[in-house]
Amino acid sequence: MGLFDQFLNLLAGLPGNLVIGKLNVWIVLVMVITVLFLIEKVTVKRILFLLTCFSLGFIMIHFPLSGEVDAFDVGQGDSFLVREPFNWSITLIDTGGKPNFFGKSKRKLIYQANNTSMSYLRSIGASRIDNVCLSHQDADHVGDLPAFLSKMNVSRVYVPWGMTNNQSFLRRIKPYRGQFQLINAKAGDHIKNSPFQVVHPMKKGLGENQDSQVLFGKIGGLNWIFMGDLNREEELKIIQKYPHLRVDVIKLGHHGSKTSSDPKFIRAIDPKIALISAGRHNRYHHPNQETIDTMHRQRITIISTQKNGMIRYKFRNNKIGKFETKWKVAHQ
């Protein structure tokens, strides 16, 4: 145990940050048993076997055969993770956050992402994020961005076209500006090293609801669209520009508010599953009953963080996978 403690201290003193992740429970059990045998008698074979088990667990974490789409339970906000098999790319869509992101309070901000999405990222061994795609400026979508910029290697941050002129947003990320590439995204653009195409915005704005960055992509055999907080008027403009757009899964706009999810838009894109990210007993009463009725009329399955907690879609070989929640399989 003393040698193991010295080994950990040696690793801690090395430059950089090695994120191991959450080892498979069976591998941990075998390692514990091996350590017990080592306490009885130290042999080269037992040491090698222990190192082999650890290496196997490390490889399984950092080069997984499966990919996933996760809706984090961040309360009244949005935060989604898209991770491709073998960790080919890791994309975060929004970060969640509290409403004081643009406030003037001098109190130290506490980022809830440290205990939610960032904890999960560490458990899967992720120390980098290739792309952070911010739908718009609202704090419940971008408020926890500094937590990711300060603790993870972020390559690129995509914002809706024109949001780079939003001075309030720029002041918040100023301490980290030299660490990543800040990119304006407009309809027709592709998110680098990801499955996503941008289908909105179509004109410059400052990152308000009507400027929301909307992402469309094929992941795990399904077509997905993430709507940000886009309003109904702009939704109809999307189907005017992309009349053949069809999706399997939609992340409903504005947490299921009646200001989004126009019935004409929903009928046109014809989703089968609707994801809603909203806080329990939130003061805005999201999702709105009108939106729920629209989903029911179109026979669309609703899966909500409000009722199900964190939602995960796991897949392999880009084939159709299954949705899982904390308690059970939600849809297959």
PDB file of N, CA and C in Angstrom, residues 165-249:
ATOM      1  N   ASN A 165     -20.455  39.641 -31.560  1.00  0.00           N
ATOM      2  CA  ASN A 165     -20.571  41.079 -31.305  1.00  0.00           C
ATOM      3  C   ASN A 165     -21.290  41.364 -29.990  1.00  0.00           C
ATOM      4  N   ASN A 166     -21.681  40.319 -29.285  1.00  0.00           N
ATOM      5  CA  ASN A 166     -22.368  40.483 -28.002  1.00  0.00           C
ATOM      6  C   ASN A 166     -21.317  40.729 -26.917  1.00  0.00           C
ATOM      7  N   GLN A 167     -21.192  41.977 -26.496  1.00  0.00           N
ATOM      8  CA  GLN A 167     -20.117  42.358 -25.577  1.00  0.00           C
ATOM      9  C   GLN A 167     -20.271  41.734 -24.196  1.00  0.00           C
ATOM     10  N   SER A 168     -21.503  41.550 -23.733  1.00  0.00           N
ATOM     11  CA  SER A 168     -21.705  40.920 -22.425  1.00  0.00           C
ATOM     12  C   SER A 168     -21.175  39.500 -22.429  1.00  0.00           C
ATOM     13  N   PHE A 169     -21.442  38.774 -23.494  1.00  0.00           N
ATOM     14  CA  PHE A 169     -20.946  37.402 -23.621  1.00  0.00           C
ATOM     15  C   PHE A 169     -19.423  37.393 -23.715  1.00  0.00           C
ATOM     16  N   LEU A 170     -18.857  38.286 -24.510  1.00  0.00           N
ATOM     17  CA  LEU A 170     -17.408  38.316 -24.700  1.00  0.00           C
ATOM     18  C   LEU A 170     -16.673  38.635 -23.401  1.00  0.00           C
ATOM     19  N   ARG A 171     -17.258  39.503 -22.567  1.00  0.00           N
ATOM     20  CA  ARG A 171     -16.606  39.839 -21.286  1.00  0.00           C
ATOM     21  C   ARG A 171     -16.517  38.612 -20.386  1.00  0.00           C
ATOM     22  N   ARG A 172     -17.533  37.766 -20.418  1.00  0.00           N
ATOM     23  CA  ARG A 172     -17.547  36.586 -19.557  1.00  0.00           C
ATOM     24  C   ARG A 172     -16.489  35.550 -19.955  1.00  0.00           C
ATOM     25  N   ILE A 173     -16.189  35.470 -21.242  1.00  0.00           N
ATOM     26  CA  ILE A 173     -15.229  34.452 -21.685  1.00  0.00           C
ATOM     27  C   ILE A 173     -13.836  35.036 -21.930  1.00  0.00           C
ATOM     28  N   LYS A 174     -13.656  36.329 -21.658  1.00  0.00           N
ATOM     29  CA  LYS A 174     -12.387  36.998 -21.925  1.00  0.00           C
ATOM     30  C   LYS A 174     -11.184  36.313 -21.275  1.00  0.00           C
ATOM     31  N   PRO A 175     -11.265  35.835 -20.022  1.00  0.00           N
ATOM     32  CA  PRO A 175     -10.081  35.197 -19.416  1.00  0.00           C
ATOM     33  C   PRO A 175      -9.585  33.960 -20.160  1.00  0.00           C
ATOM     34  N   TYR A 176     -10.415  33.370 -21.004  1.00  0.00           N
ATOM     35  CA  TYR A 176     -10.050  32.110 -21.663  1.00  0.00           C
ATOM     36  C   TYR A 176      -9.916  32.269 -23.177  1.00  0.00           C
ATOM     37  N   ARG A 177      -9.988  33.503 -23.682  1.00  0.00           N
ATOM     38  CA  ARG A 177     -10.114  33.743 -25.113  1.00  0.00           C
ATOM     39  C   ARG A 177      -8.994  33.138 -25.941  1.00  0.00           C
ATOM     40  N   GLY A 178      -7.793  33.071 -25.402  1.00  0.00           N
ATOM     41  CA  GLY A 178      -6.680  32.551 -26.184  1.00  0.00           C
ATOM     42  C   GLY A 178      -6.589  31.034 -26.229  1.00  0.00           C
ATOM     43  N   GLN A 179      -7.498  30.352 -25.549  1.00  0.00           N
ATOM     44  CA  GLN A 179      -7.393  28.895 -25.416  1.00  0.00           C
ATOM     45  C   GLN A 179      -8.200  28.122 -26.455  1.00  0.00           C
ATOM     46  N   PHE A 180      -9.057  28.786 -27.193  1.00  0.00           N
ATOM     47  CA  PHE A 180      -9.934  28.087 -28.128  1.00  0.00           C
ATOM     48  C   PHE A 180     -10.246  28.997 -29.312  1.00  0.00           C
ATOM     49  N   GLN A 181     -10.837  28.412 -30.334  1.00  0.00           N
ATOM     50  CA  GLN A 181     -11.239  29.156 -31.521  1.00  0.00           C
ATOM     51  C   GLN A 181     -12.713  29.500 -31.431  1.00  0.00           C
ATOM     52  N   LEU A 182     -13.055  30.776 -31.539  1.00  0.00           N
ATOM     53  CA  LEU A 182     -14.435  31.231 -31.475  1.00  0.00           C
ATOM     54  C   LEU A 182     -14.953  31.425 -32.896  1.00  0.00           C
ATOM     55  N   ILE A 183     -16.044  30.717 -33.240  1.00  0.00           N
ATOM     56  CA  ILE A 183     -16.499  30.666 -34.631  1.00  0.00           C
ATOM     57  C   ILE A 183     -17.970  31.037 -34.726  1.00  0.00           C
ATOM     58  N   ASN A 184     -18.290  31.933 -35.680  1.00  0.00           N
ATOM     59  CA  ASN A 184     -19.681  32.227 -36.011  1.00  0.00           C
ATOM     60  C   ASN A 184     -20.244  31.104 -36.860  1.00  0.00           C
ATOM     61  N   ALA A 185     -21.472  30.666 -36.575  1.00  0.00           N
ATOM     62  CA  ALA A 185     -22.102  29.590 -37.344  1.00  0.00           C
ATOM     63  C   ALA A 185     -23.399  30.096 -37.954  1.00  0.00           C
ATOM     64  N   LYS A 186     -23.585  29.809 -39.240  1.00  0.00           N
ATOM     65  CA  LYS A 186     -24.819  30.198 -39.928  1.00  0.00           C
ATOM     66  C   LYS A 186     -25.319  29.023 -40.749  1.00  0.00           C
ATOM     67  N   ALA A 187     -26.556  29.123 -41.233  1.00  0.00           N
ATOM     68  CA  ALA A 187     -27.179  28.046 -42.003  1.00  0.00           C
ATOM     69  C   ALA A 187     -26.286  27.645 -43.177  1.00  0.00           C
ATOM     70  N   GLY A 188     -26.081  26.340 -43.320  1.00  0.00           N
ATOM     71  CA  GLY A 188     -25.243  25.817 -44.395  1.00  0.00           C
ATOM     72  C   GLY A 188     -23.846  25.437 -43.951  1.00  0.00           C
ATOM     73  N   ASP A 189     -23.432  25.911 -42.758  1.00  0.00           N
ATOM     74  CA  ASP A 189     -22.101  25.569 -42.245  1.00  0.00           C
ATOM     75  C   ASP A 189     -22.108  24.155 -41.663  1.00  0.00           C
ATOM     76  N   HIS A 190     -20.914  23.581 -41.582  1.00  0.00           N
ATOM     77  CA  HIS A 190     -20.741  22.286 -40.927  1.00  0.00           C
ATOM     78  C   HIS A 190     -19.870  22.470 -39.690  1.00  0.00           C
ATOM     79  N   ILE A 191     -20.195  21.769 -38.625  1.00  0.00           N
ATOM     80  CA  ILE A 191     -19.396  21.795 -37.405  1.00  0.00           C
ATOM     81  C   ILE A 191     -18.235  20.826 -37.601  1.00  0.00           C
ATOM     82  N   LYS A 192     -17.026  21.330 -37.502  1.00  0.00           N
ATOM     83  CA  LYS A 192     -15.833  20.532 -37.782  1.00  0.00           C
ATOM     84  C   LYS A 192     -15.745  19.307 -36.882  1.00  0.00           C
ATOM     85  N   ASN A 193     -15.332  18.195 -37.483  1.00  0.00           N
ATOM     86  CA  ASN A 193     -15.129  16.951 -36.739  1.00  0.00           C
ATOM     87  C   ASN A 193     -16.377  16.572 -35.936  1.00  0.00           C
ATOM     88  N   SER A 194     -17.529  16.651 -36.594  1.00  0.00           N
ATOM     89  CA  SER A 194     -18.796  16.281 -35.950  1.00  0.00           C
ATOM     90  C   SER A 194     -19.790  15.899 -37.039  1.00  0.00           C
ATOM     91  N   PRO A 195     -20.908  15.281 -36.668  1.00  0.00           N
ATOM     92  CA  PRO A 195     -21.920  14.921 -37.670  1.00  0.00           C
ATOM     93  C   PRO A 195     -22.894  16.052 -37.986  1.00  0.00           C
ATOM     94  N   PHE A 196     -22.665  17.264 -37.489  1.00  0.00           N
ATOM     95  CA  PHE A 196     -23.684  18.303 -37.531  1.00  0.00           C
ATOM     96  C   PHE A 196     -23.533  19.303 -38.670  1.00  0.00           C
ATOM     97  N   GLN A 197     -24.710  19.661 -39.202  1.00  0.00           N
ATOM     98  CA  GLN A 197     -24.853  20.775 -40.132  1.00  0.00           C
ATOM     99  C   GLN A 197     -25.704  21.841 -39.458  1.00  0.00           C
ATOM    100  N   VAL A 198     -25.367  23.106 -39.669  1.00  0.00           N
ATOM    101  CA  VAL A 198     -26.136  24.219 -39.113  1.00  0.00           C
ATOM    102  C   VAL A 198     -27.267  24.551 -40.082  1.00  0.00           C
ATOM    103  N   VAL A 199     -28.500  24.625 -39.586  1.00  0.00           N
ATOM    104  CA  VAL A 199     -29.644  24.992 -40.429  1.00  0.00           C
ATOM    105  C   VAL A 199     -30.267  26.332 -40.015  1.00  0.00           C
ATOM    106  N   HIS A 200     -29.747  26.951 -38.978  1.00  0.00           N
ATOM    107  CA  HIS A 200     -30.192  28.260 -38.502  1.00  0.00           C
ATOM    108  C   HIS A 200     -29.110  28.789 -37.578  1.00  0.00           C
ATOM    109  N   PRO A 201     -28.803  30.114 -37.590  1.00  0.00           N
ATOM    110  CA  PRO A 201     -29.552  31.247 -38.144  1.00  0.00           C
ATOM    111  C   PRO A 201     -29.230  31.514 -39.618  1.00  0.00           C
ATOM    112  N   MET A 202     -30.088  32.330 -40.219  1.00  0.00           N
ATOM    113  CA  MET A 202     -29.919  32.709 -41.617  1.00  0.00           C
ATOM    114  C   MET A 202     -29.511  34.172 -41.769  1.00  0.00           C
ATOM    115  N   LYS A 203     -29.482  34.881 -40.631  1.00  0.00           N
ATOM    116  CA  LYS A 203     -29.023  36.266 -40.651  1.00  0.00           C
ATOM    117  C   LYS A 203     -28.330  36.575 -39.326  1.00  0.00           C
ATOM    118  N   LYS A 204     -27.578  37.669 -39.314  1.00  0.00           N
ATOM    119  CA  LYS A 204     -26.842  38.052 -38.113  1.00  0.00           C
ATOM    120  C   LYS A 204     -27.781  38.497 -37.005  1.00  0.00           C
ATOM    121  N   GLY A 205     -27.364  38.200 -35.783  1.00  0.00           N
ATOM    122  CA  GLY A 205     -28.095  38.662 -34.608  1.00  0.00           C
ATOM    123  C   GLY A 205     -27.106  38.834 -33.471  1.00  0.00           C
ATOM    124  N   LEU A 206     -27.627  38.904 -32.254  1.00  0.00           N
ATOM    125  CA  LEU A 206     -26.771  39.039 -31.071  1.00  0.00           C
ATOM    126  C   LEU A 206     -26.855  37.814 -30.165  1.00  0.00           C
ATOM    127  N   GLY A 207     -27.487  36.746 -30.680  1.00  0.00           N
ATOM    128  CA  GLY A 207     -27.582  35.533 -29.880  1.00  0.00           C
ATOM    129  C   GLY A 207     -28.848  35.448 -29.052  1.00  0.00           C
ATOM    130  N   GLU A 208     -29.917  36.090 -29.505  1.00  0.00           N
ATOM    131  CA  GLU A 208     -31.188  36.010 -28.799  1.00  0.00           C
ATOM    132  C   GLU A 208     -31.963  34.774 -29.257  1.00  0.00           C
ATOM    133  N   ASN A 209     -33.131  34.543 -28.656  1.00  0.00           N
ATOM    134  CA  ASN A 209     -33.890  33.329 -28.966  1.00  0.00           C
ATOM    135  C   ASN A 209     -34.097  33.138 -30.463  1.00  0.00           C
ATOM    136  N   GLN A 210     -34.489  34.208 -31.154  1.00  0.00           N
ATOM    137  CA  GLN A 210     -34.776  34.116 -32.581  1.00  0.00           C
ATOM    138  C   GLN A 210     -33.519  33.905 -33.425  1.00  0.00           C
ATOM    139  N   ASP A 211     -32.351  34.013 -32.791  1.00  0.00           N
ATOM    140  CA  ASP A 211     -31.083  33.787 -33.497  1.00  0.00           C
ATOM    141  C   ASP A 211     -30.516  32.398 -33.225  1.00  0.00           C
ATOM    142  N   SER A 212     -31.233  31.572 -32.497  1.00  0.00           N
ATOM    143  CA  SER A 212     -30.689  30.304 -32.010  1.00  0.00           C
ATOM    144  C   SER A 212     -30.004  29.488 -33.099  1.00  0.00           C
ATOM    145  N   GLN A 213     -28.869  28.927 -32.731  1.00  0.00           N
ATOM    146  CA  GLN A 213     -28.165  28.006 -33.608  1.00  0.00           C
ATOM    147  C   GLN A 213     -28.879  26.649 -33.556  1.00  0.00           C
ATOM    148  N   VAL A 214     -29.346  26.183 -34.700  1.00  0.00           N
ATOM    149  CA  VAL A 214     -30.052  24.911 -34.791  1.00  0.00           C
ATOM    150  C   VAL A 214     -29.166  23.922 -35.538  1.00  0.00           C
ATOM    151  N   LEU A 215     -28.975  22.752 -34.936  1.00  0.00           N
ATOM    152  CA  LEU A 215     -28.082  21.743 -35.491  1.00  0.00           C
ATOM    153  C   LEU A 215     -28.858  20.523 -35.947  1.00  0.00           C
ATOM    154  N   PHE A 216     -28.488  20.025 -37.125  1.00  0.00           N
ATOM    155  CA  PHE A 216     -29.090  18.811 -37.677  1.00  0.00           C
ATOM    156  C   PHE A 216     -27.978  17.823 -38.011  1.00  0.00           C
ATOM    157  N   GLY A 217     -28.192  16.535 -37.679  1.00  0.00           N
ATOM    158  CA  GLY A 217     -27.179  15.543 -38.003  1.00  0.00           C
ATOM    159  C   GLY A 217     -27.693  14.128 -37.828  1.00  0.00           C
ATOM    160  N   LYS A 218     -27.024  13.198 -38.480  1.00  0.00           N
ATOM    161  CA  LYS A 218     -27.363  11.782 -38.351  1.00  0.00           C
ATOM    162  C   LYS A 218     -26.413  11.144 -37.354  1.00  0.00           C
ATOM    163  N   ILE A 219     -26.986  10.585 -36.284  1.00  0.00           N
ATOM    164  CA  ILE A 219     -26.199   9.984 -35.205  1.00  0.00           C
ATOM    165  C   ILE A 219     -26.848   8.667 -34.824  1.00  0.00           C
ATOM    166  N   GLY A 220     -26.069   7.602 -34.798  1.00  0.00           N
ATOM    167  CA  GLY A 220     -26.592   6.310 -34.381  1.00  0.00           C
ATOM    168  C   GLY A 220     -27.790   5.859 -35.182  1.00  0.00           C
ATOM    169  N   GLY A 221     -27.769   6.078 -36.499  1.00  0.00           N
ATOM    170  CA  GLY A 221     -28.840   5.624 -37.372  1.00  0.00           C
ATOM    171  C   GLY A 221     -30.095   6.474 -37.359  1.00  0.00           C
ATOM    172  N   LEU A 222     -30.102   7.584 -36.589  1.00  0.00           N
ATOM    173  CA  LEU A 222     -31.267   8.456 -36.496  1.00  0.00           C
ATOM    174  C   LEU A 222     -30.899   9.883 -36.901  1.00  0.00           C
ATOM    175  N   ASN A 223     -31.864  10.603 -37.457  1.00  0.00           N
ATOM    176  CA  ASN A 223     -31.686  12.020 -37.760  1.00  0.00           C
ATOM    177  C   ASN A 223     -32.144  12.849 -36.566  1.00  0.00           C
ATOM    178  N   TRP A 224     -31.274  13.740 -36.114  1.00  0.00           N
ATOM    179  CA  TRP A 224     -31.530  14.547 -34.924  1.00  0.00           C
ATOM    180  C   TRP A 224     -31.552  16.027 -35.290  1.00  0.00           C
ATOM    181  N   ILE A 225     -32.343  16.800 -34.544  1.00  0.00           N
ATOM    182  CA  ILE A 225     -32.302  18.248 -34.668  1.00  0.00           C
ATOM    183  C   ILE A 225     -32.411  18.860 -33.272  1.00  0.00           C
ATOM    184  N   PHE A 226     -31.538  19.825 -32.997  1.00  0.00           N
ATOM    185  CA  PHE A 226     -31.485  20.512 -31.706  1.00  0.00           C
ATOM    186  C   PHE A 226     -31.887  21.963 -31.943  1.00  0.00           C
ATOM    187  N   MET A 227     -32.996  22.386 -31.331  1.00  0.00           N
ATOM    188  CA  MET A 227     -33.660  23.635 -31.684  1.00  0.00           C
ATOM    189  C   MET A 227     -33.264  24.845 -30.851  1.00  0.00           C
ATOM    190  N   GLY A 228     -32.464  24.686 -29.807  1.00  0.00           N
ATOM    191  CA  GLY A 228     -32.166  25.823 -28.949  1.00  0.00           C
ATOM    192  C   GLY A 228     -33.446  26.378 -28.352  1.00  0.00           C
ATOM    193  N   ASP A 229     -33.623  27.708 -28.430  1.00  0.00           N
ATOM    194  CA  ASP A 229     -34.862  28.356 -27.966  1.00  0.00           C
ATOM    195  C   ASP A 229     -35.576  29.031 -29.143  1.00  0.00           C
ATOM    196  N   LEU A 230     -35.432  28.470 -30.322  1.00  0.00           N
ATOM    197  CA  LEU A 230     -35.958  29.108 -31.526  1.00  0.00           C
ATOM    198  C   LEU A 230     -37.481  29.261 -31.451  1.00  0.00           C
ATOM    199  N   ASN A 231     -37.977  30.413 -31.941  1.00  0.00           N
ATOM    200  CA  ASN A 231     -39.410  30.672 -31.905  1.00  0.00           C
ATOM    201  C   ASN A 231     -40.107  30.118 -33.147  1.00  0.00           C
ATOM    202  N   ARG A 232     -41.422  30.200 -33.147  1.00  0.00           N
ATOM    203  CA  ARG A 232     -42.224  29.592 -34.214  1.00  0.00           C
ATOM    204  C   ARG A 232     -41.968  30.220 -35.584  1.00  0.00           C
ATOM    205  N   GLU A 233     -41.862  31.526 -35.618  1.00  0.00           N
ATOM    206  CA  GLU A 233     -41.664  32.212 -36.896  1.00  0.00           C
ATOM    207  C   GLU A 233     -40.399  31.714 -37.591  1.00  0.00           C
ATOM    208  N   GLU A 234     -39.326  31.565 -36.829  1.00  0.00           N
ATOM    209  CA  GLU A 234     -38.060  31.113 -37.417  1.00  0.00           C
ATOM    210  C   GLU A 234     -38.098  29.624 -37.748  1.00  0.00           C
ATOM    211  N   GLU A 235     -38.876  28.844 -36.993  1.00  0.00           N
ATOM    212  CA  GLU A 235     -39.037  27.430 -37.331  1.00  0.00           C
ATOM    213  C   GLU A 235     -39.600  27.269 -38.735  1.00  0.00           C
ATOM    214  N   LEU A 236     -40.597  28.076 -39.066  1.00  0.00           N
ATOM    215  CA  LEU A 236     -41.217  27.988 -40.389  1.00  0.00           C
ATOM    216  C   LEU A 236     -40.247  28.402 -41.489  1.00  0.00           C
ATOM    217  N   LYS A 237     -39.332  29.294 -41.159  1.00  0.00           N
ATOM    218  CA  LYS A 237     -38.319  29.687 -42.149  1.00  0.00           C
ATOM    219  C   LYS A 237     -37.369  28.521 -42.449  1.00  0.00           C
ATOM    220  N   ILE A 238     -37.136  27.671 -41.454  1.00  0.00           N
ATOM    221  CA  ILE A 238     -36.260  26.507 -41.673  1.00  0.00           C
ATOM    222  C   ILE A 238     -36.874  25.568 -42.704  1.00  0.00           C
ATOM    223  N   ILE A 239     -38.172  25.274 -42.571  1.00  0.00           N
ATOM    224  CA  ILE A 239     -38.770  24.335 -43.526  1.00  0.00           C
ATOM    225  C   ILE A 239     -38.978  24.981 -44.897  1.00  0.00           C
ATOM    226  N   GLN A 240     -38.989  26.319 -44.932  1.00  0.00           N
ATOM    227  CA  GLN A 240     -39.011  26.984 -46.235  1.00  0.00           C
ATOM    228  C   GLN A 240     -37.672  26.826 -46.944  1.00  0.00           C
ATOM    229  N   LYS A 241     -36.602  26.917 -46.169  1.00  0.00           N
ATOM    230  CA  LYS A 241     -35.255  26.795 -46.749  1.00  0.00           C
ATOM    231  C   LYS A 241     -34.878  25.335 -46.992  1.00  0.00           C
ATOM    232  N   TYR A 242     -35.350  24.453 -46.101  1.00  0.00           N
ATOM    233  CA  TYR A 242     -35.033  23.019 -46.207  1.00  0.00           C
ATOM    234  C   TYR A 242     -36.336  22.222 -46.276  1.00  0.00           C
ATOM    235  N   PRO A 243     -37.038  22.267 -47.402  1.00  0.00           N
ATOM    236  CA  PRO A 243     -38.369  21.633 -47.490  1.00  0.00           C
ATOM    237  C   PRO A 243     -38.347  20.115 -47.357  1.00  0.00           C
ATOM    238  N   HIS A 244     -37.198  19.490 -47.566  1.00  0.00           N
ATOM    239  CA  HIS A 244     -37.121  18.030 -47.490  1.00  0.00           C
ATOM    240  C   HIS A 244     -36.532  17.555 -46.149  1.00  0.00           C
ATOM    241  N   LEU A 245     -36.409  18.471 -45.200  1.00  0.00           N
ATOM    242  CA  LEU A 245     -35.842  18.121 -43.901  1.00  0.00           C
ATOM    243  C   LEU A 245     -36.777  17.196 -43.136  1.00  0.00           C
ATOM    244  N   ARG A 246     -36.262  16.024 -42.733  1.00  0.00           N
ATOM    245  CA  ARG A 246     -37.021  15.072 -41.936  1.00  0.00           C
ATOM    246  C   ARG A 246     -36.132  14.589 -40.791  1.00  0.00           C
ATOM    247  N   VAL A 247     -36.732  14.412 -39.620  1.00  0.00           N
ATOM    248  CA  VAL A 247     -35.943  14.002 -38.455  1.00  0.00           C
ATOM    249  C   VAL A 247     -36.638  12.851 -37.727  1.00  0.00           C
ATOM    250  N   ASP A 248     -35.858  12.124 -36.952  1.00  0.00           N
ATOM    251  CA  ASP A 248     -36.393  11.081 -36.067  1.00  0.00           C
ATOM    252  C   ASP A 248     -36.534  11.593 -34.644  1.00  0.00           C
ATOM    253  N   VAL A 249     -35.570  12.437 -34.231  1.00  0.00           N
ATOM    254  CA  VAL A 249     -35.552  12.948 -32.853  1.00  0.00           C
ATOM    255  C   VAL A 249     -35.409  14.467 -32.890  1.00  0.00           C
TER     256      VAL A 249
END
